[in-house]
């Protein structure tokens, strides 16, 4: 039996790619039901329909790795029932299969976005994930972030691997989250260095929508705002921004998550300029 979705689904929810710009906001990681509920309320007030909250967290050094598969039903229940679309990072084909199976419980109209993060861009896993998702629930969008190192050819190659494994182009999005700074000058202290020109070339060459992740580029609330100020000057299709009701208490990426007030201000800036 299909689980009911309680709220009517808006046009934008039927196809998130119709939103312009597409805004995804929410915590770096799902931490608790309470945390998610509070974030859902804030986003509803802001008119944002895609909520990020990762279940599996890749870590630079050993640490808390997220709540994992056991909280997948929690993520779906607390978002879909409010008419929001959940978005989470998947690190493996196993995660992809779990998402497909879990979303099926919510019926054919349920939507979800999953993404492959920067640290995990190898073609074997990309192809496995793409082919599982291609055969699975048609409400799943896939977003691919750029790899950690700066290389346009590799970045375009990611989308080619995904498409060659059969994932439909209409449900594929790209996301620029900057490249590891390495030895480049970095006077603003960004966490990762953006290359908006390259992002626009990749968008043009692949024909795919390009989102910006100012949180993992900027690394601090001030820098997140500054990166968005730069990004609105380009033809970007959306933003994925980390927001936490109490950023200082966040279990991951506490330094860069925006408070709801900061998110609201950012939204006004983005919407004001992009319209
Ligand atoms: C994230 O979005 O939380 C994340 C880990 O991002 P990235 O893959 O860009 O490091
Ligand atoms: Mn993060």
PDB file of C-alpha atoms in Angstrom, residues 155-248:
ATOM      1  CA  UNK A 155      34.395  17.305 -14.449  1.00  0.00           C
ATOM      2  CA  UNK A 156      32.730  16.831 -17.834  1.00  0.00           C
ATOM      3  CA  UNK A 157      33.712  13.152 -17.656  1.00  0.00           C
ATOM      4  CA  UNK A 158      31.586  12.735 -14.522  1.00  0.00           C
ATOM      5  CA  UNK A 159      28.401  13.599 -16.399  1.00  0.00           C
ATOM      6  CA  UNK A 160      29.470  11.423 -19.332  1.00  0.00           C
ATOM      7  CA  UNK A 161      29.923   8.393 -17.055  1.00  0.00           C
ATOM      8  CA  UNK A 162      26.537   8.981 -15.438  1.00  0.00           C
ATOM      9  CA  UNK A 163      24.736   9.390 -18.753  1.00  0.00           C
ATOM     10  CA  UNK A 164      26.510   6.452 -20.381  1.00  0.00           C
ATOM     11  CA  UNK A 165      25.289   4.264 -17.516  1.00  0.00           C
ATOM     12  CA  UNK A 166      21.729   5.125 -18.526  1.00  0.00           C
ATOM     13  CA  UNK A 167      20.676   7.851 -16.100  1.00  0.00           C
ATOM     14  CA  UNK A 168      18.244  10.245 -17.854  1.00  0.00           C
ATOM     15  CA  UNK A 169      19.644  13.673 -18.676  1.00  0.00           C
ATOM     16  CA  UNK A 170      16.348  15.391 -17.650  1.00  0.00           C
ATOM     17  CA  UNK A 171      16.963  14.391 -14.031  1.00  0.00           C
ATOM     18  CA  UNK A 172      20.667  15.168 -13.889  1.00  0.00           C
ATOM     19  CA  UNK A 173      22.059  18.373 -12.364  1.00  0.00           C
ATOM     20  CA  UNK A 174      25.618  19.579 -11.811  1.00  0.00           C
ATOM     21  CA  UNK A 175      26.976  21.563  -8.878  1.00  0.00           C
ATOM     22  CA  UNK A 176      30.090  23.657  -8.458  1.00  0.00           C
ATOM     23  CA  UNK A 177      31.539  23.537  -4.924  1.00  0.00           C
ATOM     24  CA  UNK A 178      34.991  24.860  -5.730  1.00  0.00           C
ATOM     25  CA  UNK A 179      38.345  23.091  -6.001  1.00  0.00           C
ATOM     26  CA  UNK A 180      40.913  22.326  -3.317  1.00  0.00           C
ATOM     27  CA  UNK A 181      43.034  25.467  -2.930  1.00  0.00           C
ATOM     28  CA  UNK A 182      46.343  23.612  -3.103  1.00  0.00           C
ATOM     29  CA  UNK A 183      49.092  26.205  -3.468  1.00  0.00           C
ATOM     30  CA  UNK A 184      46.930  28.887  -5.137  1.00  0.00           C
ATOM     31  CA  UNK A 185      46.817  32.280  -3.405  1.00  0.00           C
ATOM     32  CA  UNK A 186      43.717  32.404  -1.215  1.00  0.00           C
ATOM     33  CA  UNK A 187      43.597  35.792   0.505  1.00  0.00           C
ATOM     34  CA  UNK A 188      39.912  35.466   1.490  1.00  0.00           C
ATOM     35  CA  UNK A 189      40.564  32.112   3.132  1.00  0.00           C
ATOM     36  CA  UNK A 190      37.947  30.262   1.074  1.00  0.00           C
ATOM     37  CA  UNK A 191      37.559  26.603   1.893  1.00  0.00           C
ATOM     38  CA  UNK A 192      37.613  25.771  -1.813  1.00  0.00           C
ATOM     39  CA  UNK A 193      38.336  28.023  -4.770  1.00  0.00           C
ATOM     40  CA  UNK A 194      35.527  28.746  -7.228  1.00  0.00           C
ATOM     41  CA  UNK A 195      35.984  28.910 -10.987  1.00  0.00           C
ATOM     42  CA  UNK A 196      32.715  30.323 -12.259  1.00  0.00           C
ATOM     43  CA  UNK A 197      34.060  30.660 -15.798  1.00  0.00           C
ATOM     44  CA  UNK A 198      34.802  26.939 -15.882  1.00  0.00           C
ATOM     45  CA  UNK A 199      31.409  26.159 -14.363  1.00  0.00           C
ATOM     46  CA  UNK A 200      29.748  28.112 -17.188  1.00  0.00           C
ATOM     47  CA  UNK A 201      31.829  26.299 -19.806  1.00  0.00           C
ATOM     48  CA  UNK A 202      30.877  22.929 -18.291  1.00  0.00           C
ATOM     49  CA  UNK A 203      27.225  23.976 -18.270  1.00  0.00           C
ATOM     50  CA  UNK A 204      27.424  24.969 -21.947  1.00  0.00           C
ATOM     51  CA  UNK A 205      29.310  21.856 -23.052  1.00  0.00           C
ATOM     52  CA  UNK A 206      27.103  19.372 -21.177  1.00  0.00           C
ATOM     53  CA  UNK A 207      23.789  21.196 -21.562  1.00  0.00           C
ATOM     54  CA  UNK A 208      23.070  20.463 -17.871  1.00  0.00           C
ATOM     55  CA  UNK A 209      21.856  22.817 -15.143  1.00  0.00           C
ATOM     56  CA  UNK A 210      24.593  24.183 -12.909  1.00  0.00           C
ATOM     57  CA  UNK A 211      24.025  24.848  -9.219  1.00  0.00           C
ATOM     58  CA  UNK A 212      26.485  26.565  -6.891  1.00  0.00           C
ATOM     59  CA  UNK A 213      27.369  25.373  -3.391  1.00  0.00           C
ATOM     60  CA  UNK A 214      28.580  28.585  -1.706  1.00  0.00           C
ATOM     61  CA  UNK A 215      28.859  26.846   1.686  1.00  0.00           C
ATOM     62  CA  UNK A 216      31.675  24.465   0.753  1.00  0.00           C
ATOM     63  CA  UNK A 217      33.370  27.189  -1.281  1.00  0.00           C
ATOM     64  CA  UNK A 218      33.116  29.933   1.328  1.00  0.00           C
ATOM     65  CA  UNK A 219      33.590  28.060   4.590  1.00  0.00           C
ATOM     66  CA  UNK A 220      32.117  30.906   6.706  1.00  0.00           C
ATOM     67  CA  UNK A 221      28.782  32.798   6.678  1.00  0.00           C
ATOM     68  CA  UNK A 222      30.413  36.006   5.396  1.00  0.00           C
ATOM     69  CA  UNK A 223      32.159  34.152   2.603  1.00  0.00           C
ATOM     70  CA  UNK A 224      28.959  32.268   1.714  1.00  0.00           C
ATOM     71  CA  UNK A 225      27.211  35.593   1.115  1.00  0.00           C
ATOM     72  CA  UNK A 226      30.189  36.941  -0.826  1.00  0.00           C
ATOM     73  CA  UNK A 227      30.316  33.851  -3.076  1.00  0.00           C
ATOM     74  CA  UNK A 228      26.597  34.207  -3.836  1.00  0.00           C
ATOM     75  CA  UNK A 229      27.169  37.878  -4.680  1.00  0.00           C
ATOM     76  CA  UNK A 230      29.742  36.754  -7.239  1.00  0.00           C
ATOM     77  CA  UNK A 231      27.651  33.841  -8.517  1.00  0.00           C
ATOM     78  CA  UNK A 232      24.551  35.916  -9.305  1.00  0.00           C
ATOM     79  CA  UNK A 233      26.597  37.598 -12.031  1.00  0.00           C
ATOM     80  CA  UNK A 234      26.721  34.277 -13.909  1.00  0.00           C
ATOM     81  CA  UNK A 235      23.970  32.212 -15.481  1.00  0.00           C
ATOM     82  CA  UNK A 236      23.737  29.778 -12.567  1.00  0.00           C
ATOM     83  CA  UNK A 237      20.605  27.679 -12.150  1.00  0.00           C
ATOM     84  CA  UNK A 238      20.475  27.381  -8.390  1.00  0.00           C
ATOM     85  CA  UNK A 239      22.141  27.235  -5.009  1.00  0.00           C
ATOM     86  CA  UNK A 240      22.567  24.599  -2.320  1.00  0.00           C
ATOM     87  CA  UNK A 241      23.202  26.329   1.002  1.00  0.00           C
ATOM     88  CA  UNK A 242      23.847  24.927   4.466  1.00  0.00           C
ATOM     89  CA  UNK A 243      21.495  26.273   7.137  1.00  0.00           C
ATOM     90  CA  UNK A 244      21.088  25.137  10.747  1.00  0.00           C
ATOM     91  CA  UNK A 245      18.698  26.461  13.409  1.00  0.00           C
ATOM     92  CA  UNK A 246      21.672  26.646  15.821  1.00  0.00           C
ATOM     93  CA  UNK A 247      24.830  26.616  13.651  1.00  0.00           C
ATOM     94  CA  UNK A 248      27.219  26.732  16.624  1.00  0.00           C
TER      95      UNK A 248
END
